[in-house]
Structure formats: C-alpha cells, structure tokens
Amino acid sequence: MKQLLTLLTRYITSFLPRAVYTSGKASSAAGLTAAVVKDEETGDFTIEAGALMLADNGICAIDEFDKMDIQDQVAIHEAMEQQTISIAKAGIQATLNARTSILAAANPVGGRYNRKTTLRANINMSAPIMSRFDLFFVILDECNESIDRHLAEHIVNIHRLRDDFIQPEFSTEQLQRYIRFARTFKPEFSPEAKSLLVQKYKELRNDDAQGGIGRNSYRITVRQLESLIRLSEAIAKANCVDDVTESFVREAFSLLRQSIISVEKDDVDVDEDEEEEDVDLARPDNGNAERDGDSPMADSPDGTPAPAVQHGQRPKTKITYDKYMSILNLLVRKVNSEETSTGEGVEGEELVVWYLEQKEDEFETQEDVEAERELVGKVLKRMVKDNILMQIRGEGLVDEEGEGSEEQERRVYVLHPNCAVEEV
C-alpha cells in the first residue's frame, strides 16, 4: 500500500505541466516554502524558492506526509490558507505567491488503518492542518481473493510485457490537452446554486453539532464552506461549462461528506435485556435433565431425532449507530428546548408525534410510520436506561423500564442530570 501511494503521487507529477514532487521525511519548512541565503559573490541576501513556490499554479505532491515534523507541517499553514508565503528574514520582507494545490500521501500509525478510531488518530497530523485539506480518501488494503488475484496478474503482466500490456483509454497528451482546456473556464454560481450551497453548509454544521465530540475527523468550519465552493467550481470546469448548477453543488457536497471520515460504531440493540429473562422464566421446567442441558429429543416417525423447538424467541431490533444517534439528538434537542422555555419536560406521546412530524417526508406508507413509532418508543426506553432521559409520572419517578404502578398515567420525559447536552 505504501508503494501504491508513492506511485500515485509520482504519476500525478509526471503528466501535469507544473508539478513538484517531494518527500515529507526529506523536506524541511524552508525547503517547502522559501529560504533566505547569502550570495557568495556579492554578499547580498536572496530568496530561494521552495517546493510550494515552484509549483505555483500547479500541484505540489508530498509523499510520506505523516513523517514530517510538526514544526515543518505548521510552516505550510499560510500557503494552504492564504495561497501566499510571507518572509521576514535578514532584512528581507516579502509576500510571495504559492497558488498551488497540495496532494499529500500518508500512512496510518502502525501500518494498518483502524476503523474504530478517528482519521486523526490514525495519522500523525494536527487538527488545524487537517481542516485545510478539502478531501480525504482512505485506501484500505483488505484481503479479497478476487482483487488480490487480479492485482497480482496485473503486476506480473507489467513485468513480463512492459508498456505493451498497458493500453489506457486516453493518452498522456490527451489528458494534458483536456486539463489545459478545462482551466480556461471561469464558472460562476447561479442564484439557485448559491442558495443550495448555503443550505448544504448549514446541514454540515448541524450534523457536526449533533454528531458529538470525536465522531468526525475535524470540526466543520468556514473552511469547509470554501471547500464546497472550490469543489463546485472544479466540477464545473471538469464539465467544461461556465455556470455552476445545483447538480454540481450536490456532487461537491457528496464528495465532502464522504471525505469526512466518521468513526465506525457497532449496531445498537434497542430491545430491552429483560425481555430475554421474561422468556426464560416463562419456559416450563421439565426436570433435572433439562436444567443440565440433557433433555431428551423427541423422535420423528422415521426414528431420526427432531430438532428442539425454541419457544418465545424473536429477533432483536438493531439499528445502526448513526440512526440511533440521529433519533437521540432530535429527542434530546426537543426535551432540552421544552425544559429551557417552560421548565417542564415533554409528554411521551407528544414527543413521539413531534419526531414523526420531523421525519414525515421520509415515510411512504402507514406501515413505515407505525414501524418508526415503535422504534422511537424502544429508543426512548434505551435512553432512559442509559441515563440520558428520565421518565416521570405525576410527582414520582418510574424505574428504567418505565414500569410503575398498574395505573396508566401521563408520562413525561426530562433530561437526566448526568446528561451533558453539549456532548450529545
């Protein structure tokens, strides 16, 4: 995988008209930006351009980016943010252009990507510099017999047949000509695309606020809005048009959403554990043999033992972690809003109806509504069990399962005192 990343970065710099390749381990801050050196003949100080300045209006490919020192990574903050490099050394004060795109390749810590942790925890990069990149792509080396066989055959054929085996659909000259032509376009946003861009940015911000600390690789800031603008314009240039339409904005939003790597979580079981215990208690006791697990099996007419019948078992209800957090965030936000404004909680039925109203556009049939209603009820019980909400009836508290007196009364949900709303 490490060799693949190196080949990708070297290939990009091989056919672009103005591209510079460098390795993170062998690069310093001055080598990437600019250095002030003393001329041996005249004794005057001059500026020597670094990789970012040499790649102005082009691409700077940095391999082994994770091997760079943190101090060297900080040096390219200005170039990635302002597209300039400022120098104030040896009596020289200058601001130089570094209008370059940065393509960086990094390896995960320990040599293998851990899906259970954040992208930032997998690579040696700080949050400020991560937020300056528009897109992230994680290339996983997973064991797959078919993929491994095709990859091995491809590499062997390249070594055996050399260039005769490679027959690309487009030649290098055609790619270069297409890139030069696409760069001549200066697309502008249509009014509809502008409003959609604002809406998509607000959606990103809302998801970031509801996702909790550590769910995303980095926080969503105005830099991601600028990323959406750049990506939308780049897609329009790739299509060789002068207008940025709504479809281009949606495609840019999809790219950005895919690159914001989230931590993988296990599915959440929203069924109550007590249901299994109730089933076990309801089973009849057939003597010591059944208690020991050696109960005789009934024989079928042909003399073969018949399988034992499982009584009372039903599949558990499991939903994805993202679905669970989506429901949880909406419910917590509603309860917190009601407590802030009225000082009281929200009645259970009213809370479920409010949630269904928020999601009514996603339902197609009445069966979908009823299924979602049942799911929200289970999630509410799970939230009570996890000390996120408290359920009260009248003036007293009920237990975690919502079981209280036999008399059915109005149930109200309030936030649990130990629930940190800002982290939910």
Coordinates of C-alpha atoms in Angstrom, one line a residue:
M1 CA 0.0 0.0 0.0
K2 CA 2.9 2.3 0.8
Q3 CA 4.3 1.7 -2.7
L4 CA 0.9 2.4 -4.3
L5 CA 0.7 5.8 -2.6
T6 CA 4.2 6.7 -3.9
L7 CA 3.3 5.6 -7.4
L8 CA 0.1 7.7 -7.3
T9 CA 1.9 10.9 -6.3
R10 CA 4.7 10.3 -8.8
Y11 CA 2.2 9.7 -11.6
I12 CA 0.3 12.9 -10.9
T13 CA 3.5 14.9 -11.2
S14 CA 4.6 13.1 -14.3
F15 CA 2.0 14.4 -16.7
L16 CA 1.0 17.8 -15.2
P17 CA 2.7 20.8 -16.8
R18 CA 3.8 22.4 -13.5
A19 CA 4.1 19.9 -10.6
V20 CA 6.7 19.3 -7.9
Y21 CA 7.3 16.0 -6.1
T22 CA 8.8 15.9 -2.6
S23 CA 9.1 13.6 0.3
G24 CA 7.9 14.6 3.7
K25 CA 10.8 13.0 5.6
A26 CA 13.4 14.7 3.5
S27 CA 11.6 18.1 3.4
S28 CA 12.1 21.0 5.8
A29 CA 10.0 24.1 6.4
A30 CA 12.4 26.2 4.3
G31 CA 12.5 23.6 1.6
L32 CA 8.7 23.6 1.2
T33 CA 8.2 27.4 1.5
A34 CA 11.3 29.6 0.8
A35 CA 14.8 30.2 2.2
V36 CA 16.9 33.3 2.5
V37 CA 20.5 32.6 1.5
K38 CA 23.6 34.8 1.2
D39 CA 25.1 35.1 -2.2
E40 CA 28.8 34.0 -2.1
E41 CA 30.0 36.6 -4.7
T42 CA 28.0 39.7 -3.8
G43 CA 27.3 39.1 -0.2
D44 CA 23.7 40.1 -0.7
F45 CA 20.8 38.0 0.7
T46 CA 18.5 36.4 -1.9
I47 CA 15.4 34.3 -1.7
E48 CA 15.4 30.7 -2.9
A49 CA 12.1 29.3 -3.8
G50 CA 10.8 26.2 -2.1
A51 CA 8.6 23.4 -3.5
L52 CA 5.3 25.3 -3.0
M53 CA 6.6 28.4 -4.8
L54 CA 8.0 26.3 -7.7
A55 CA 4.6 24.7 -8.0
D56 CA 2.7 28.0 -8.3
N57 CA -0.5 27.4 -10.4
G58 CA 0.3 23.7 -10.3
I59 CA 0.4 20.8 -7.9
C60 CA 2.8 20.0 -5.1
A61 CA 2.8 16.3 -4.3
I62 CA 4.1 15.5 -0.8
D63 CA 4.8 11.8 -0.1
E64 CA 5.2 10.4 3.4
F65 CA 3.4 13.4 4.8
D66 CA 2.9 11.7 8.2
K67 CA 6.7 11.5 8.6
M68 CA 7.1 15.3 8.5
D69 CA 7.9 17.1 11.8
I70 CA 5.0 19.1 13.3
Q71 CA 7.1 22.3 13.0
D72 CA 7.5 21.7 9.3
Q73 CA 3.8 21.0 8.8
V74 CA 3.0 24.3 10.6
A75 CA 5.1 26.1 8.0
I76 CA 2.7 25.4 5.2
H77 CA -0.4 26.6 7.1
E78 CA -0.3 30.0 5.4
A79 CA 0.3 28.6 2.0
M80 CA -2.7 26.3 2.3
E81 CA -4.9 29.0 3.8
Q82 CA -3.9 32.3 2.0
Q83 CA -2.1 30.9 -1.0
T84 CA 0.9 33.1 -0.1
I85 CA 4.2 32.7 1.7
S86 CA 5.4 35.6 3.9
I87 CA 9.1 36.1 4.6
A88 CA 10.8 38.4 7.2
K89 CA 14.4 37.4 7.4
A90 CA 17.8 39.1 7.1
G91 CA 16.2 42.4 6.3
I92 CA 14.0 41.0 3.6
Q93 CA 10.3 41.3 3.9
A94 CA 8.2 39.8 1.1
T95 CA 4.9 38.1 0.4
L96 CA 5.3 35.5 -2.4
N97 CA 2.6 33.7 -4.3
A98 CA 2.1 30.0 -3.7
R99 CA -1.2 29.3 -5.6
T100 CA -0.7 25.6 -5.5
S101 CA -2.8 22.5 -4.8
I102 CA -1.3 20.1 -2.4
L103 CA -1.6 16.3 -2.9
A104 CA -0.4 14.6 0.2
A105 CA 0.0 10.8 0.9
A106 CA 0.3 9.5 4.4
N107 CA 0.5 6.1 6.1
P108 CA -1.5 5.1 9.1
V109 CA 0.1 4.8 12.5
G110 CA 1.3 1.2 13.0
G111 CA 0.9 0.4 9.3
R112 CA -2.8 -0.5 9.4
Y113 CA -5.9 1.7 9.4
N114 CA -8.0 1.2 12.5
R115 CA -11.7 1.6 11.6
K116 CA -12.7 2.0 15.3
T117 CA -10.8 5.3 15.8
T118 CA -10.9 8.7 14.0
L119 CA -8.9 9.6 11.0
R120 CA -6.8 12.0 13.0
A121 CA -5.9 9.2 15.4
N122 CA -4.8 7.0 12.5
I123 CA -2.3 9.5 11.0
N124 CA 0.2 11.9 12.5
M125 CA -1.5 15.2 11.6
S126 CA -2.8 18.0 13.7
A127 CA -6.4 19.2 13.5
P128 CA -5.6 22.7 12.1
I129 CA -3.8 21.2 9.1
M130 CA -6.4 18.5 8.5
S131 CA -9.1 21.2 8.3
R132 CA -7.1 22.9 5.5
F133 CA -7.4 19.9 3.2
D134 CA -10.6 19.8 1.1
L135 CA -10.9 16.0 0.6
F136 CA -9.6 12.8 2.3
F137 CA -9.6 9.4 0.7
V138 CA -8.8 6.3 2.8
I139 CA -7.3 3.5 0.7
L140 CA -7.7 0.2 2.5
D141 CA -5.7 -3.0 1.8
E142 CA -8.4 -5.6 2.5
C143 CA -8.0 -9.3 1.9
N144 CA -10.1 -10.2 -1.1
E145 CA -9.3 -13.3 -3.2
S146 CA -10.6 -11.9 -6.4
I147 CA -9.0 -8.5 -6.0
D148 CA -5.7 -10.0 -4.9
R149 CA -5.6 -12.3 -7.9
H150 CA -6.4 -9.5 -10.5
L151 CA -3.8 -7.3 -8.9
A152 CA -1.1 -10.0 -8.9
E153 CA -1.9 -10.8 -12.6
H154 CA -1.7 -7.1 -13.5
I155 CA 1.7 -6.6 -11.8
V156 CA 3.1 -9.8 -13.4
N157 CA 1.9 -8.8 -16.9
I158 CA 3.5 -5.4 -16.5
H159 CA 6.9 -7.0 -15.6
R160 CA 6.5 -9.5 -18.5
L161 CA 5.2 -7.3 -21.3
R162 CA 6.3 -3.9 -20.1
D163 CA 4.5 -1.0 -21.9
D164 CA 2.8 -3.2 -24.4
F165 CA 0.4 -4.5 -21.7
I166 CA -0.8 -1.1 -20.7
Q167 CA -3.4 0.3 -23.1
P168 CA -5.0 3.4 -21.4
E169 CA -8.2 4.8 -22.8
F170 CA -6.7 8.3 -23.0
S171 CA -3.1 9.1 -23.8
T172 CA -1.0 11.5 -21.7
E173 CA -1.1 14.1 -24.4
Q174 CA -4.9 13.9 -24.5
L175 CA -5.1 14.3 -20.7
Q176 CA -2.8 17.3 -20.8
R177 CA -4.8 19.0 -23.6
Y178 CA -8.1 18.4 -21.7
I179 CA -6.7 19.9 -18.5
R180 CA -5.4 23.0 -20.3
F181 CA -8.8 23.5 -22.0
A182 CA -10.8 23.0 -18.7
R183 CA -8.6 25.6 -16.9
T184 CA -9.7 28.2 -19.4
F185 CA -13.3 28.2 -17.9
K186 CA -14.3 30.6 -15.2
P187 CA -17.6 29.3 -13.9
E188 CA -20.0 31.4 -11.8
F189 CA -22.7 30.3 -9.4
S190 CA -26.3 30.6 -10.4
P191 CA -28.8 32.0 -7.8
E192 CA -30.3 28.5 -7.2
A193 CA -26.8 27.1 -6.7
K194 CA -25.9 29.8 -4.2
S195 CA -29.0 29.1 -2.1
L196 CA -28.4 25.4 -2.2
L197 CA -24.7 25.9 -1.2
V198 CA -25.8 27.8 1.9
Q199 CA -28.3 25.1 2.7
K200 CA -25.7 22.3 2.4
Y201 CA -23.3 24.2 4.6
K202 CA -25.9 24.6 7.3
E203 CA -26.6 20.9 7.0
L204 CA -22.9 20.1 7.6
R205 CA -22.8 22.4 10.6
N206 CA -26.0 20.8 12.1
D207 CA -24.6 17.3 11.6
D208 CA -21.4 18.4 13.2
A209 CA -23.2 19.8 16.2
Q210 CA -25.3 16.7 16.7
G211 CA -22.5 14.2 16.0
G212 CA -20.8 14.6 19.3
I213 CA -17.2 15.1 20.1
G214 CA -14.8 12.8 18.3
R215 CA -17.3 11.5 15.7
N216 CA -15.8 13.4 12.8
S217 CA -12.2 13.8 11.9
Y218 CA -12.4 17.5 12.4
R219 CA -14.9 20.3 13.2
I220 CA -16.9 21.9 10.4
T221 CA -15.8 25.5 9.9
V222 CA -16.0 28.2 7.3
R223 CA -13.0 26.4 5.6
Q224 CA -15.4 23.6 4.6
L225 CA -17.7 26.2 3.0
E226 CA -14.7 27.4 1.0
S227 CA -14.1 23.8 0.1
L228 CA -17.6 23.4 -1.2
I229 CA -17.1 26.5 -3.4
R230 CA -13.8 25.2 -4.8
L231 CA -15.2 21.7 -5.4
S232 CA -18.3 23.1 -7.1
E233 CA -16.2 25.3 -9.4
A234 CA -13.8 22.4 -10.1
I235 CA -16.6 20.1 -11.1
A236 CA -18.0 22.8 -13.4
K237 CA -14.5 23.2 -15.0
A238 CA -14.2 19.4 -15.4
N239 CA -17.6 19.5 -17.3
C240 CA -16.3 22.5 -19.4
V241 CA -19.3 24.8 -18.6
D242 CA -19.5 28.4 -17.5
D243 CA -22.2 28.0 -14.9
V244 CA -22.2 26.2 -11.5
T245 CA -25.6 24.5 -11.3
E246 CA -27.3 22.8 -8.4
S247 CA -26.3 19.4 -9.5
F248 CA -22.6 20.4 -9.2
V249 CA -23.2 21.7 -5.7
R250 CA -24.8 18.4 -4.7
E251 CA -21.9 16.4 -6.1
A252 CA -19.4 18.6 -4.3
F253 CA -21.4 18.1 -1.1
S254 CA -21.4 14.4 -1.6
L255 CA -17.7 14.3 -2.0
L256 CA -17.1 16.4 1.1
R257 CA -19.5 14.2 3.1
Q258 CA -17.7 11.1 2.0
S259 CA -14.3 12.5 2.9
I260 CA -15.3 13.5 6.5
I261 CA -14.4 10.1 7.9
S262 CA -16.5 9.1 10.8
V263 CA -15.7 6.5 13.5
E264 CA -17.3 3.2 12.8
K265 CA -19.6 2.1 15.6
D266 CA -21.3 -1.2 16.3
D267 CA -25.1 -1.5 15.8
V268 CA -27.2 -0.5 18.8
D269 CA -29.5 -3.1 20.3
V270 CA -32.7 -1.1 21.3
D271 CA -34.5 -4.1 22.7
E272 CA -34.6 -4.5 26.4
D273 CA -32.5 -7.2 28.0
E274 CA -35.3 -8.0 30.4
E275 CA -37.3 -9.5 27.6
E276 CA -35.0 -12.5 27.4
E277 CA -35.2 -13.1 31.1
D278 CA -39.0 -13.0 30.9
V279 CA -38.9 -15.6 28.1
D280 CA -36.7 -17.8 30.2
L281 CA -38.9 -17.6 33.2
A282 CA -41.9 -18.5 31.1
R283 CA -40.5 -21.8 29.9
P284 CA -41.7 -24.9 31.7
D285 CA -39.3 -26.8 34.0
N286 CA -39.0 -30.4 32.7
G287 CA -36.8 -31.8 35.5
N288 CA -33.2 -32.0 36.3
A289 CA -32.2 -33.3 32.9
E290 CA -33.5 -30.2 31.2
R291 CA -31.7 -28.0 33.7
D292 CA -28.4 -29.7 32.9
G293 CA -29.0 -29.3 29.1
D294 CA -29.5 -33.0 28.5
S295 CA -33.2 -33.0 27.8
P296 CA -34.3 -35.9 25.5
M297 CA -35.2 -35.0 22.0
A298 CA -38.5 -36.2 20.6
D299 CA -38.1 -38.8 17.7
S300 CA -39.9 -38.4 14.5
P301 CA -41.8 -41.4 12.9
D302 CA -38.7 -42.5 10.9
G303 CA -36.6 -42.6 14.1
T304 CA -34.5 -39.6 13.5
P305 CA -34.3 -37.0 16.3
A306 CA -36.4 -33.9 15.7
P307 CA -34.9 -30.5 16.3
A308 CA -35.7 -28.9 19.6
V309 CA -38.4 -26.1 19.4
Q310 CA -37.3 -22.7 20.6
H311 CA -40.2 -21.1 22.4
G312 CA -40.7 -17.4 22.7
Q313 CA -37.6 -16.3 20.7
R314 CA -37.8 -13.4 18.4
P315 CA -35.1 -11.4 16.6
K316 CA -33.7 -8.4 18.4
T317 CA -34.2 -5.0 17.0
K318 CA -30.8 -3.5 16.0
I319 CA -30.2 -0.2 14.3
T320 CA -27.0 1.5 13.1
Y321 CA -25.2 3.8 15.4
D322 CA -25.8 6.7 13.1
K323 CA -29.5 6.0 13.0
Y324 CA -29.6 5.7 16.8
M325 CA -27.7 9.0 17.3
S326 CA -30.0 10.8 14.8
I327 CA -33.1 9.8 16.8
L328 CA -31.3 10.5 20.1
N329 CA -30.1 14.0 19.0
L330 CA -33.6 15.1 17.9
L331 CA -35.3 13.9 21.0
V332 CA -32.7 15.4 23.3
R333 CA -32.9 18.7 21.5
K334 CA -36.7 18.8 21.8
V335 CA -36.7 17.9 25.5
N336 CA -33.9 20.4 26.2
S337 CA -35.8 23.1 24.3
E338 CA -39.0 22.5 26.3
E339 CA -37.2 22.4 29.6
T340 CA -35.5 25.7 28.8
S341 CA -38.6 27.5 27.7
T342 CA -41.3 26.1 30.0
G343 CA -39.3 24.5 32.8
E344 CA -41.1 21.2 32.3
G345 CA -40.5 18.1 30.3
V346 CA -42.3 16.6 27.3
E347 CA -45.1 14.1 27.4
G348 CA -44.1 10.8 25.8
E349 CA -46.8 10.6 23.2
E350 CA -46.2 14.3 22.3
L351 CA -42.5 13.7 21.9
V352 CA -43.1 10.7 19.6
V353 CA -45.6 12.6 17.5
W354 CA -43.2 15.6 17.2
Y355 CA -40.4 13.3 16.0
L356 CA -42.7 11.7 13.4
E357 CA -43.6 15.1 12.1
Q358 CA -39.9 16.0 11.6
K359 CA -39.4 12.8 9.6
E360 CA -42.8 12.8 7.7
D361 CA -41.1 13.3 4.3
E362 CA -39.2 10.0 4.7
F363 CA -42.4 7.9 5.1
E364 CA -44.2 6.4 2.1
T365 CA -46.8 4.2 3.8
Q366 CA -48.7 4.0 7.1
E367 CA -46.7 0.8 7.9
D368 CA -43.5 2.9 7.8
V369 CA -45.0 5.4 10.2
E370 CA -46.0 2.6 12.7
A371 CA -42.6 0.9 12.4
E372 CA -40.9 4.2 13.1
R373 CA -43.2 4.9 16.0
E374 CA -42.4 1.5 17.6
L375 CA -38.7 2.1 17.0
V376 CA -38.8 5.6 18.7
G377 CA -40.5 4.0 21.7
K378 CA -37.7 1.5 22.1
V379 CA -35.1 4.2 21.7
L380 CA -36.8 6.2 24.4
K381 CA -36.5 3.2 26.8
R382 CA -32.9 2.8 25.8
M383 CA -32.2 6.5 26.5
V384 CA -33.8 6.1 30.0
K385 CA -31.7 3.1 30.7
D386 CA -28.5 4.9 29.6
N387 CA -29.3 7.8 31.9
I388 CA -29.9 10.3 29.1
L389 CA -33.5 10.9 29.9
M390 CA -35.7 10.4 33.0
Q391 CA -39.3 9.4 32.8
I392 CA -41.6 10.8 35.5
R393 CA -45.2 10.1 36.2
G394 CA -47.1 12.6 38.3
E395 CA -44.8 13.6 41.1
G396 CA -42.7 10.5 41.3
L397 CA -40.0 8.7 39.2
V398 CA -40.5 5.5 37.4
D399 CA -37.9 2.8 37.0
E400 CA -35.7 2.4 33.9
E401 CA -38.1 0.1 32.1
G402 CA -41.0 2.5 32.6
E403 CA -42.7 0.1 34.9
G404 CA -44.5 1.7 37.8
S405 CA -47.9 1.4 39.3
E406 CA -50.5 -0.5 37.4
E407 CA -52.5 2.6 36.8
Q408 CA -51.6 4.2 33.4
E409 CA -50.9 7.9 33.8
R410 CA -49.3 10.7 31.8
R411 CA -45.6 10.0 31.3
V412 CA -43.2 13.0 30.9
Y413 CA -39.6 12.8 29.8
V414 CA -36.9 15.2 31.2
L415 CA -33.2 15.3 30.8
H416 CA -31.2 13.3 33.2
P417 CA -28.9 15.4 35.5
N418 CA -25.9 13.5 34.3
C419 CA -26.6 14.1 30.6
A420 CA -24.1 16.5 29.0
V421 CA -26.2 18.2 26.3
E422 CA -23.2 19.9 24.7
E423 CA -21.5 16.5 24.1
V424 CA -24.6 14.7 22.7

